[in-house]
Short mmCIF file of C-alpha atoms and ligand atoms in Angstrom, two decimals:
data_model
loop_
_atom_site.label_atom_id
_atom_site.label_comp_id
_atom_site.label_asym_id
_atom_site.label_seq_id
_atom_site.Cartn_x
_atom_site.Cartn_y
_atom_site.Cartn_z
CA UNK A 95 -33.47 64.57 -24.52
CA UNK A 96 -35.22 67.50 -26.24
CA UNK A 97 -33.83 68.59 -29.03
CA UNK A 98 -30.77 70.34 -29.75
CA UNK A 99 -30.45 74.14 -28.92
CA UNK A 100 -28.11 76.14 -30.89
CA UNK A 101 -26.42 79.33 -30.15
CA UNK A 102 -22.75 81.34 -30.90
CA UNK A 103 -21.55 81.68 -27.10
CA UNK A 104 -23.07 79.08 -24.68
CA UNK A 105 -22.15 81.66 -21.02
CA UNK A 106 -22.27 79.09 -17.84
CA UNK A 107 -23.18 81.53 -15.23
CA UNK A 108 -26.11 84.42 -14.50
CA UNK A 109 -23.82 86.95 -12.32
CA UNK A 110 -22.48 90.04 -13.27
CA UNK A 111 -19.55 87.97 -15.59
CA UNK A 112 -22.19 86.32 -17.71
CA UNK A 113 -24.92 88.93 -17.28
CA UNK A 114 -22.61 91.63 -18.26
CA UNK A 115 -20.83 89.34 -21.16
CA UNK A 116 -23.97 88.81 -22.85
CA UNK A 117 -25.08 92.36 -23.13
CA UNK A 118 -21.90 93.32 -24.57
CA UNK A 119 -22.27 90.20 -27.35
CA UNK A 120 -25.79 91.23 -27.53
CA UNK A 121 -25.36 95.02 -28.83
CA UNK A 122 -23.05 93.56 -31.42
CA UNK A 123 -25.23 91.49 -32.62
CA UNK A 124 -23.94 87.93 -31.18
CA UNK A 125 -26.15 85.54 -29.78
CA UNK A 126 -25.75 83.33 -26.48
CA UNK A 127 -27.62 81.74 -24.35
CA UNK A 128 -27.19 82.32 -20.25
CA UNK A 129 -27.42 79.02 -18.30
CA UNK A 130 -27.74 79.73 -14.41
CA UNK A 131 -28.19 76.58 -11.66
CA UNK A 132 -29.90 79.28 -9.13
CA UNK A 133 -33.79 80.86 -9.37
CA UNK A 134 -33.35 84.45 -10.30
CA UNK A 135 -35.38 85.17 -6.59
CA UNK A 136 -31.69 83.70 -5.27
CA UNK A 137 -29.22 85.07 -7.24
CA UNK A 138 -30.94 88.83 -6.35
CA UNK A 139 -31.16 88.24 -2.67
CA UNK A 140 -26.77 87.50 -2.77
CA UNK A 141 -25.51 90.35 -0.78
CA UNK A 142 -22.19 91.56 -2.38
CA UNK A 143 -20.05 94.38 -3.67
CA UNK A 144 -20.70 97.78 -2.65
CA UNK A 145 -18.20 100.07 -5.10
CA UNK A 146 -18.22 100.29 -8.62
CA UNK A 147 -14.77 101.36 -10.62
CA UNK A 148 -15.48 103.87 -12.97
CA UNK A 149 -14.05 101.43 -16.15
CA UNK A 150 -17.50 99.29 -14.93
CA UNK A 151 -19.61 102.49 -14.74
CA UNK A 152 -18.96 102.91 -18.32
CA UNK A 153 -19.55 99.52 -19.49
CA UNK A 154 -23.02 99.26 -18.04
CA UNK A 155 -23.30 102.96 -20.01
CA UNK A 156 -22.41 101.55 -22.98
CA UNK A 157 -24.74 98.49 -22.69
CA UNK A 158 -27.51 100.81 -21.75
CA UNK A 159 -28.02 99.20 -18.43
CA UNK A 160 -27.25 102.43 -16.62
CA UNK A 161 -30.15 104.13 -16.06
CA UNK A 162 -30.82 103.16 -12.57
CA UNK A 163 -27.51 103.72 -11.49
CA UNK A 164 -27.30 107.27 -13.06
CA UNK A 165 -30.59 107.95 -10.71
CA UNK A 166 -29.60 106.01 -7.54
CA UNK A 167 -25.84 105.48 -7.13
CA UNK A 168 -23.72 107.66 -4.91
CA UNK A 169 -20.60 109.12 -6.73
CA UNK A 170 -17.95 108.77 -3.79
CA UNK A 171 -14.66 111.53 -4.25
CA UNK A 172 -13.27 109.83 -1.70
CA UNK A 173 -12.53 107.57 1.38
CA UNK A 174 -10.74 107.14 5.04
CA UNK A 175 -8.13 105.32 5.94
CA UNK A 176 -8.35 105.28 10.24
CA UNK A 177 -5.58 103.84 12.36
CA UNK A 178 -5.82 103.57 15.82
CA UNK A 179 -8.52 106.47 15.22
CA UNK A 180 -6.85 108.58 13.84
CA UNK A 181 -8.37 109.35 9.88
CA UNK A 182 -6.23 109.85 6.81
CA UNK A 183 -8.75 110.65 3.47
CA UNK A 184 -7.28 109.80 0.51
CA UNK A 185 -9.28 112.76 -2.22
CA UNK A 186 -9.90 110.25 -4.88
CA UNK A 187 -11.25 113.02 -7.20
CA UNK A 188 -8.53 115.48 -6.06
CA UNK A 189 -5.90 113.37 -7.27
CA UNK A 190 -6.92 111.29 -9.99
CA UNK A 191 -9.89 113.32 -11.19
CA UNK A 192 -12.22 110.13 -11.13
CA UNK A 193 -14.81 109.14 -8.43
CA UNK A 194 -16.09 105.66 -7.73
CA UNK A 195 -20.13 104.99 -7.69
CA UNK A 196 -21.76 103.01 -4.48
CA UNK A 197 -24.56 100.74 -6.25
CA UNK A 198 -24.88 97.61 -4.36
CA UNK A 199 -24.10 94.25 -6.93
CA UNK A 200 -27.66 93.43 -6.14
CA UNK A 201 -29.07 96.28 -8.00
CA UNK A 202 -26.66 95.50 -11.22
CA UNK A 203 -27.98 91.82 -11.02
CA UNK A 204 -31.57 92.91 -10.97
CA UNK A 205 -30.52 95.74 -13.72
CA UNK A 206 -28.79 93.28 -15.84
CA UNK A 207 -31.44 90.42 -16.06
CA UNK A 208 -34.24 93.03 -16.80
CA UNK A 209 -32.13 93.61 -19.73
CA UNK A 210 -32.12 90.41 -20.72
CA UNK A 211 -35.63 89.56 -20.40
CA UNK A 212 -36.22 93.44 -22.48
CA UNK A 213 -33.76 92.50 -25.00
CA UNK A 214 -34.87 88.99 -25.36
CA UNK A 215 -31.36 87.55 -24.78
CA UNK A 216 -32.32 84.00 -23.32
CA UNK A 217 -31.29 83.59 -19.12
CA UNK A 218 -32.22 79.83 -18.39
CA UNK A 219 -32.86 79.74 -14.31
CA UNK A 220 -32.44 76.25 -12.31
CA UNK A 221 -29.83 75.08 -14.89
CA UNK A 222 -28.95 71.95 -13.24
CA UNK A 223 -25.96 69.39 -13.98
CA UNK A 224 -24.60 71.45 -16.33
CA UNK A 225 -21.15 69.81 -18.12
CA UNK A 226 -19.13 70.69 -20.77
CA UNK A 227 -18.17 69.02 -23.87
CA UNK A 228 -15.80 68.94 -27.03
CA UNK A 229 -14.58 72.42 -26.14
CA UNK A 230 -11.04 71.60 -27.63
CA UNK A 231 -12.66 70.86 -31.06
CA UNK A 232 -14.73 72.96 -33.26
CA UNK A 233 -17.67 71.96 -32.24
CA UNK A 234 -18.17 72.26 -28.48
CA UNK A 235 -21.78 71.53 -26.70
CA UNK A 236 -23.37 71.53 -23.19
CA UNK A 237 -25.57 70.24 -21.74
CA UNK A 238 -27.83 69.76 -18.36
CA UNK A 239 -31.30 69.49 -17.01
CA UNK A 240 -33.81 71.49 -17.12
CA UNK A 241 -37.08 70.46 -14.76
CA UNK A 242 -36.03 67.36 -14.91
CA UNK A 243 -35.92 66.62 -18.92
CA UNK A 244 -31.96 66.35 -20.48
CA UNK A 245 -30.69 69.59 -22.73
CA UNK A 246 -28.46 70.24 -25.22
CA UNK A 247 -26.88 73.49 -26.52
CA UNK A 248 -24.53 73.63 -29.26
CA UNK A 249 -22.36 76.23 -29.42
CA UNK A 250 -18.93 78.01 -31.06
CA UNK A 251 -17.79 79.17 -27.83
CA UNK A 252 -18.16 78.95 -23.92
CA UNK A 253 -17.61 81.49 -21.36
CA UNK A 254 -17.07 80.12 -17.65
CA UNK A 255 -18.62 82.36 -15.87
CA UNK A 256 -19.93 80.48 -12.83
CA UNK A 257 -18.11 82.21 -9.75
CA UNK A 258 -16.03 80.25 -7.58
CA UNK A 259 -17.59 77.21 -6.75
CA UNK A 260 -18.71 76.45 -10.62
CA UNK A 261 -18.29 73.37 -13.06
CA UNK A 262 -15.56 75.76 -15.48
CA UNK A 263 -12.89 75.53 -13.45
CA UNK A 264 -13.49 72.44 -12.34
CA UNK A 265 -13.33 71.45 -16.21
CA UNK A 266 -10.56 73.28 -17.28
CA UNK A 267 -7.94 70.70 -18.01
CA UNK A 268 -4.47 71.25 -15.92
CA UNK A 269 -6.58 73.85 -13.58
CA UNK A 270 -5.19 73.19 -10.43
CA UNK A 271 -1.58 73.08 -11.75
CA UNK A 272 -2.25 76.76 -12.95
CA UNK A 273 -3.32 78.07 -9.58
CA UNK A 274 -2.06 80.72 -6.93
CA UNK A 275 -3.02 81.41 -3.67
CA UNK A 276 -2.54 82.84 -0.35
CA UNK A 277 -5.13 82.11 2.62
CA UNK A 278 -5.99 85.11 5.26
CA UNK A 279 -6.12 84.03 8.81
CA UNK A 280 -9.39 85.66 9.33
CA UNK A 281 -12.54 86.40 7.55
CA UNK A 282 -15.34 89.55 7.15
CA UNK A 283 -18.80 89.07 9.33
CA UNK A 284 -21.11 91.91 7.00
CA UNK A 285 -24.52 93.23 8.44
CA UNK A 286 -26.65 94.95 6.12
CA UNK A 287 -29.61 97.51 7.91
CA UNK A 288 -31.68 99.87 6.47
CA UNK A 289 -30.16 103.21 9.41
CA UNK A 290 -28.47 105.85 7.18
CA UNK A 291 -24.22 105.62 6.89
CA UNK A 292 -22.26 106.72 9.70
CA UNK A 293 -20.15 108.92 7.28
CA UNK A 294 -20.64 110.20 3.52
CA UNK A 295 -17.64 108.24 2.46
CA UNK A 296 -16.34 104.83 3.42
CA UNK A 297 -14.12 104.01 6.40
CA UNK A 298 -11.28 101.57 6.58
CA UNK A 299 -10.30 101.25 9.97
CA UNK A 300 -6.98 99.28 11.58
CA UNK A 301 -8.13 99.00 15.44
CA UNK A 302 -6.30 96.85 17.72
CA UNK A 303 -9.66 94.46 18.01
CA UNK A 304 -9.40 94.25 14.25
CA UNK A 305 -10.36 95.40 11.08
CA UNK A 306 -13.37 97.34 10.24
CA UNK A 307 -15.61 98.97 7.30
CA UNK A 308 -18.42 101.66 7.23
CA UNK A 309 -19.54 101.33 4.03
CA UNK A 310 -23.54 102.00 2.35
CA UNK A 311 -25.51 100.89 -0.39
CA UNK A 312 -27.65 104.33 -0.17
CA UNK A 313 -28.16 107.49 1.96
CA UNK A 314 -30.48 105.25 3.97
CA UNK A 315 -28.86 101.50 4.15
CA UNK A 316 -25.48 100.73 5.35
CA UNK A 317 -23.00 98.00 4.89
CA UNK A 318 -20.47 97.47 7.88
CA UNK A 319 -17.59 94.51 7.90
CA UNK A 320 -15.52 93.31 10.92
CA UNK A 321 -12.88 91.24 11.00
CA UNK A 322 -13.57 87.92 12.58
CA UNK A 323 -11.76 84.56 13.09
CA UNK A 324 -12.94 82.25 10.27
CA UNK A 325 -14.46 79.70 13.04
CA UNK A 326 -16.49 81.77 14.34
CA UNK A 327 -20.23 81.38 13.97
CA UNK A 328 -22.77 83.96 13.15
CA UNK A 329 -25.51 82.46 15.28
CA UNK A 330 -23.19 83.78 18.30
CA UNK A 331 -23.38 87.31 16.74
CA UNK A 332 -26.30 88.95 17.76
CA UNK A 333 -27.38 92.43 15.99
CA UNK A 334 -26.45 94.33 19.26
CA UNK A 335 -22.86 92.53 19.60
CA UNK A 336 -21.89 93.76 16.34
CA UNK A 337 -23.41 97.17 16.62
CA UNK A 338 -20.90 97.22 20.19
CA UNK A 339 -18.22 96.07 18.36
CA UNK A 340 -18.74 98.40 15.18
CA UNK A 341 -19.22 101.36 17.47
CA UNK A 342 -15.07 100.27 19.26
CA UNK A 343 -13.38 100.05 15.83
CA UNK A 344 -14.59 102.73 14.23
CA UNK A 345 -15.42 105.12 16.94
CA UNK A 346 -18.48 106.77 18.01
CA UNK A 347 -18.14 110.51 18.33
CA UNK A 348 -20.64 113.23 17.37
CA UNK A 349 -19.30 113.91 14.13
CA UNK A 350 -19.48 110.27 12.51
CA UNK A 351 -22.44 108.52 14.46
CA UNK A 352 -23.53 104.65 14.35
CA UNK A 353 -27.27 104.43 13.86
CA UNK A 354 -28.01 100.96 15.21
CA UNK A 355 -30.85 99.17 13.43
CA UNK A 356 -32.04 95.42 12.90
CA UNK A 357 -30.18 93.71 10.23
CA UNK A 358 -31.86 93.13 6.76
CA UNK A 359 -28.65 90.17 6.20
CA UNK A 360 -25.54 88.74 8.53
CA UNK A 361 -22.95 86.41 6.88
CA UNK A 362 -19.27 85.46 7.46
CA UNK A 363 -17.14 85.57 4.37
CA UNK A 364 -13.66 83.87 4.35
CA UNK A 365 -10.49 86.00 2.92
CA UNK A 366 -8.28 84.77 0.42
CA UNK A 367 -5.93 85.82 -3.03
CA UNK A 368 -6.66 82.97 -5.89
CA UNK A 369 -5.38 82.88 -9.56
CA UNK A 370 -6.22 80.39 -11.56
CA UNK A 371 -3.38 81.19 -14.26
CA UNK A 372 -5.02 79.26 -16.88
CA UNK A 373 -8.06 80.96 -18.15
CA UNK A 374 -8.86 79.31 -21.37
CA UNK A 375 -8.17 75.81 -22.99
CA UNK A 376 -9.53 75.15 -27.14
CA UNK A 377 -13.27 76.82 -26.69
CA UNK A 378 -13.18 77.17 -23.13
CA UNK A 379 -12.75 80.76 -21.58
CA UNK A 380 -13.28 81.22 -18.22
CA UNK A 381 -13.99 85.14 -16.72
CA UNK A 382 -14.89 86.51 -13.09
CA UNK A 383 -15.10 84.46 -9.93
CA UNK A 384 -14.13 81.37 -12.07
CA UNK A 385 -10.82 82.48 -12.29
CA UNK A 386 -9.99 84.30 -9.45
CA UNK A 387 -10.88 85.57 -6.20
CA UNK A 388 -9.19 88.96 -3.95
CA UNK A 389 -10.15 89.78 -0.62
CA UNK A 390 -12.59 92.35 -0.61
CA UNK A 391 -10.17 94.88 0.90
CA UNK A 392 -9.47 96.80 -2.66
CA UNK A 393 -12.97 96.71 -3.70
CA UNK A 394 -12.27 94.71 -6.89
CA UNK A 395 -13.82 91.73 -7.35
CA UNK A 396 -17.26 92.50 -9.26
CA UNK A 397 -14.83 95.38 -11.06
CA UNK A 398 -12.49 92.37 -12.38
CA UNK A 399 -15.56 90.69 -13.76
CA UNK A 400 -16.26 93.38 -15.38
CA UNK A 401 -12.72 93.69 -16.77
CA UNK A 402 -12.66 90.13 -18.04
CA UNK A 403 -15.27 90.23 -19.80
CA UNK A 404 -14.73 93.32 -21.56
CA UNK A 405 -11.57 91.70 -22.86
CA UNK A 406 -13.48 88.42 -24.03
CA UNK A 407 -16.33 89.88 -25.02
CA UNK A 408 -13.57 92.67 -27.27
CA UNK A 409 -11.74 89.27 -28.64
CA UNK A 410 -15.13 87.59 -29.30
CA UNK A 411 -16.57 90.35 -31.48
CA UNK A 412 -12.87 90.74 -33.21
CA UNK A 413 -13.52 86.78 -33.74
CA UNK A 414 -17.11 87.26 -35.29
CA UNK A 415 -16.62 90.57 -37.25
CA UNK A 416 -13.30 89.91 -38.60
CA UNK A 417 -12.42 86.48 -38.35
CA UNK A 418 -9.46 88.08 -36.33
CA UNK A 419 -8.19 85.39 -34.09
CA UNK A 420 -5.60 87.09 -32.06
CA UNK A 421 -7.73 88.40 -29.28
CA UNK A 422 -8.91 85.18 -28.07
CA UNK A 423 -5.56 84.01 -28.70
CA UNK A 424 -4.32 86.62 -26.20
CA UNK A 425 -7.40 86.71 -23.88
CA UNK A 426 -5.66 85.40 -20.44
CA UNK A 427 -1.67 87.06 -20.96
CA UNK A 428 -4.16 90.32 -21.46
CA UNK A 429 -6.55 89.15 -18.74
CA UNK A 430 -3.88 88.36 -16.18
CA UNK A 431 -1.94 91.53 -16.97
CA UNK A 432 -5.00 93.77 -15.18
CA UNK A 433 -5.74 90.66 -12.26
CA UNK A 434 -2.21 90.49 -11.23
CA UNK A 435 -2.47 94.52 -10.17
CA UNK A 436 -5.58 94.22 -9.03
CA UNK A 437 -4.69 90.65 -6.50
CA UNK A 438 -1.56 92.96 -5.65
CA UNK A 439 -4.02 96.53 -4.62
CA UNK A 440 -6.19 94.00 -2.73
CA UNK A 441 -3.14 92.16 -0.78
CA UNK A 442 -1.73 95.55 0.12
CA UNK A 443 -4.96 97.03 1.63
CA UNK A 444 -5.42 94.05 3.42
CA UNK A 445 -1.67 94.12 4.93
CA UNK A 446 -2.08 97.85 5.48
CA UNK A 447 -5.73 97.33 7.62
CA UNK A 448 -5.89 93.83 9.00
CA UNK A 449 -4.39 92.39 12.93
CA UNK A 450 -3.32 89.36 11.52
CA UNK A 451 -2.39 86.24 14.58
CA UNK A 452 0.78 86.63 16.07
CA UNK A 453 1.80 90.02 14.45
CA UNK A 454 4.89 91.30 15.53
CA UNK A 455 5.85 94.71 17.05
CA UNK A 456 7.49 94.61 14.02
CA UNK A 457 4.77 93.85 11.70
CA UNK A 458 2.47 96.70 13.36
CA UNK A 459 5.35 99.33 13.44
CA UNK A 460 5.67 98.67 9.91
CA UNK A 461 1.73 99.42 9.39
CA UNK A 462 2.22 102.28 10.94
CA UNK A 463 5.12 103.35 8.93
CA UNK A 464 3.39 102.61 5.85
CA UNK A 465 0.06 104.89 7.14
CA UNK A 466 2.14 107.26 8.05
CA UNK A 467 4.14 107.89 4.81
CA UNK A 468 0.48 107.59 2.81
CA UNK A 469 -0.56 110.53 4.78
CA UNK A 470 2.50 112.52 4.20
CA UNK A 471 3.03 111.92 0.87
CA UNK A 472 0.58 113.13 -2.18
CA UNK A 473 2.39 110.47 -4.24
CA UNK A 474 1.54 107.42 -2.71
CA UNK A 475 -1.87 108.91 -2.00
CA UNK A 476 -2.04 109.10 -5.72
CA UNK A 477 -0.71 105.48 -6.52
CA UNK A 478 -3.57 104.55 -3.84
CA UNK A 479 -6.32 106.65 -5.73
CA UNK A 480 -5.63 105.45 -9.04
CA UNK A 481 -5.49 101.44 -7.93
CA UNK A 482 -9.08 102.08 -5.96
CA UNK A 483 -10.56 103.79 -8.83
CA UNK A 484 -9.74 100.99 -11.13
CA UNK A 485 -6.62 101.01 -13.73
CA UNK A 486 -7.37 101.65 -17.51
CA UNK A 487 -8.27 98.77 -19.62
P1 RFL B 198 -20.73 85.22 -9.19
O1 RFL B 198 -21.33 86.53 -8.84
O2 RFL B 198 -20.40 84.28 -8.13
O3 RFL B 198 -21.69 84.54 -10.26
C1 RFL B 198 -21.51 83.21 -10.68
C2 RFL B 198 -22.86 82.65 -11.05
O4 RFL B 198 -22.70 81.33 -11.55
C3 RFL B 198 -23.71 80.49 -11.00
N1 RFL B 198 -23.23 79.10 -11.04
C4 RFL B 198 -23.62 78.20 -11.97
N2 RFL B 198 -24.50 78.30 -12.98
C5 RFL B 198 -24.69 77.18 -13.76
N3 RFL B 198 -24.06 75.99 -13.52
C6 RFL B 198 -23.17 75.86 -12.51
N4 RFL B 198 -22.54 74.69 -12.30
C7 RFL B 198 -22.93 77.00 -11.68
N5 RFL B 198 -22.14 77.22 -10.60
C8 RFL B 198 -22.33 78.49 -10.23
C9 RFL B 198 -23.91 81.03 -9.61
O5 RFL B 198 -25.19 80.68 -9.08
C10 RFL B 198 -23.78 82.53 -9.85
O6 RFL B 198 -25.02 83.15 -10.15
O7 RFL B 198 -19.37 85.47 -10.02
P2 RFL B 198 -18.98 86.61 -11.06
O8 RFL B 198 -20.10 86.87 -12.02
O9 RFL B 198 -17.63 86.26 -11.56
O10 RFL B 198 -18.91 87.96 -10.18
C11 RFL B 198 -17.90 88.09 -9.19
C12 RFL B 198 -18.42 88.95 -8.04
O11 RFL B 198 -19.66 88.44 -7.61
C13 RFL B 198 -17.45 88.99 -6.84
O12 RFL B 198 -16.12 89.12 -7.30
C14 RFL B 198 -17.75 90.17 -5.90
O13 RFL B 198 -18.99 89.99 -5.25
C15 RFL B 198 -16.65 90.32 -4.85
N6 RFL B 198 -16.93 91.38 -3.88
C16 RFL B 198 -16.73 92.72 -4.21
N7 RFL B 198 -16.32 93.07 -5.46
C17 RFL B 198 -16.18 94.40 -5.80
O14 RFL B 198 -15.81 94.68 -6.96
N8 RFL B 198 -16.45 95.42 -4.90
C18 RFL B 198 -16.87 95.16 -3.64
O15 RFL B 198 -17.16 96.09 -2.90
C19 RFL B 198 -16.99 93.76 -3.23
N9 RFL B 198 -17.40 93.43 -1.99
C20 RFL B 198 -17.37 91.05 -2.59
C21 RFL B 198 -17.60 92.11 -1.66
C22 RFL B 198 -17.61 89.72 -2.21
C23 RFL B 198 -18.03 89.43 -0.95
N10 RFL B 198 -18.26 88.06 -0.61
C24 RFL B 198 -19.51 87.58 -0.19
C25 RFL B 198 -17.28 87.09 -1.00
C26 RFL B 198 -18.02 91.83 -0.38
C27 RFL B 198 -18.22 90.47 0.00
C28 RFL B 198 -18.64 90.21 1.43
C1 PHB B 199 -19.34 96.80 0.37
O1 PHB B 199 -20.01 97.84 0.48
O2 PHB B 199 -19.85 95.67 0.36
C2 PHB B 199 -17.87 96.92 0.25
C3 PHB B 199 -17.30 98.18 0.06
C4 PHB B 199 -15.92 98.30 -0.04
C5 PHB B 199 -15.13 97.17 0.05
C6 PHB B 199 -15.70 95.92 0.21
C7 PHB B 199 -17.08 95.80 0.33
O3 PHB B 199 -13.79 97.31 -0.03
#
């Protein structure tokens, strides 16, 4: 065992939660230490979120880790909701005078641990075995393995910031007692190509073959979803059987055009609504992935990491600065407040756009209903609007 490391917040985790956590510790003057069980060529090769709320916009401004995304992301006023082909645009600008920003998750990751390195804010790659210890004292540690020799890192505080499949979570006393969730009976096949969007704006389509989504990552890559039955495998899904099946569900007229190209990344994502209720036990604070998960529907998953940790990071530097205790004391009632909405804007959009198994005439009617009173009413556009561009925090 070398020997031991010290630092103020120990963050278990090198995604946007922990990534974005430590910057905002960092301009306050609070030191942590990032431990991540990927290599950094990994973690920037994860293909993810495409949309950026504008409450995350402003937090990589305020860290200074905005500059790319200033130059390169696309400020979106809007998007489509299509049924059956026909297109309903919901103005987000027009009615909520805010825009969202396309800037793929890779680019933030690849932003964020440039920062790091710049601001010498220590990001420790290939992490392995990582476990937590004493957090419900005063004195909490971690430790793990780093090539191959045993570490230790004392610290006041540790963030769980390890996604969904992390060591956190799995720590948290009581955990699985705490937890909600609701399984979709279908998941999203993504293909990534460098052939320019089919549209300026992203398109949600309902088509009786299933879901679909045009989305981009720049005026020359898109991003396209289907929905696809959770068994299926992606070695049966050639480039040019997706392309056919992209070009059905969202339609192929001369206005909005598919460019076909080869694909740069195919994967199959499962959907499902998780909340782990219980975000924080003594020292222990979990944030992002770790606590909960929304289908992708809403957008909001990277935008809820960033969310989280603006609230810890707030109650941390309330902790430091002014031995004020109530913040961390409050960190998941305030946390939750902001998930619930979002776990209930990501449910809806999935209800609204999905062909769920066995699905009534009743269930579908009801869809219908529901597009049809979005389009003819500039209130529920605007309760849309204002849930897609992110609420306050
Ligand atoms: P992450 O990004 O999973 O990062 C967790 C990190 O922890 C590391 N780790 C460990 N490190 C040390 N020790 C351990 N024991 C560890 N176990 C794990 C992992 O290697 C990893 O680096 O979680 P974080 O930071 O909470 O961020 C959450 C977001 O990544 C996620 O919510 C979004 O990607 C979800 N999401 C979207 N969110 C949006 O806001 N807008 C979108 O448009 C959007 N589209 C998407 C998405 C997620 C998708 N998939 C693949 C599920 C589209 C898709 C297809
Ligand atoms: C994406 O571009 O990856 C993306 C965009 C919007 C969503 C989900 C994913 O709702």
């Amino acid at each position: 065992m070398e020997a031991p490391q010290r630092t103020q917040v120990a963050i278990i985790g090198g995604g946007v939660a922990g990534l974005m956590l430590s910057q905002l510790l960092h301009v306050e003057g609070i030191d942590c230490v990032i431990l991540e069980r990927q290599t950094r060529v990994y973690t920037e090769g994860r293909i993810r979120a495409g949309v950026l709320e504008y409450g995350t916009v402003n937090l990589l401004r305020r860290v200074g880790v905005s500059e790319r995304m200033d130059r390169l992301g696309l400020r979106h006023e809007g998007f489509a909701l299509m049924d059956d082909g026909e297109k309903t645009r919901i103005p987000l600008h027009d009615l909520v005078n805010t825009d969202v920003m396309v800037y793929g998750q890779t680019e933030i990751t690849i932003d964020l641990m440039d920062a790091c390195a710049e601001r010498g804010i220590p990001l420790i790659f290939e992490a392995k075995e990582v476990a937590l210890h004493d957090f419900d004292s005063a004195a909490p540690y971690v430790t793990y393995i780093k090539d191959g020799v045993p570490q230790r890192l004392d610290c006041d505080v540790i963030a769980g910031c390890d996604g969904a499949h992390g060591v956190c979570r799995a720590t948290m006393p009581d955990a699985a007692a705490h937890a909600v969730e609701k399984v979709y009976p279908f998941g999203w096949l993504g293909i990534l190509s460098d052939v320019p969007p089919m549209d300026h704006e992203l398109i949600y389509s309902n088509h009786e073959r299933g879901f679909a989504l045009a989305s981009q990552r720049s005026l020359t890559r898109s991003r396209y979803y289907i929905q696809c039955d959770v068994t299926e495998k992606i070695e049966d899904w050639s480039d040019e059987r997706i392309w056919d099946e992209l070009e059905i569900r969202l339609g192929d007229t001369t206005e909005h055009r598919i460019t076909r190209g080869p694909s740069l990344e195919k994967s199959i994502a499962p959907l499902r609504s998780y909340v782990c209720e219980k975000m924080q036990h003594g020292r222990l604070f979990l944030a992002g992935d770790a606590s909960h998960i929304v289908p992708p529907t809403g957008a909001k998953g990277l935008n809820l990491a960033a969310s989280d940790v603006y609230y810890l990071a707030d109650a941390l530097i309330a902790h430091y600065k002014q031995g004020n205790e109530a913040g961390l004391k409050g960190y998941t009632d305030r946390a939750l407040n902001r998930i619930w909405k979002a776990e209930r804007f990501s449910w809806s959009m999935t209800q609204l756009t999905h062909r769920f198994p066995n699905m009534t005439l009743f269930d579908r009617k009801m869809q219908k209903a529901d597009l049809s009173y979005i389009r003819g009413s500039v209130a529920a556009q605007t309760a849309i609007a204002e849930n897609y561009v992110g609420l306050p925090y």
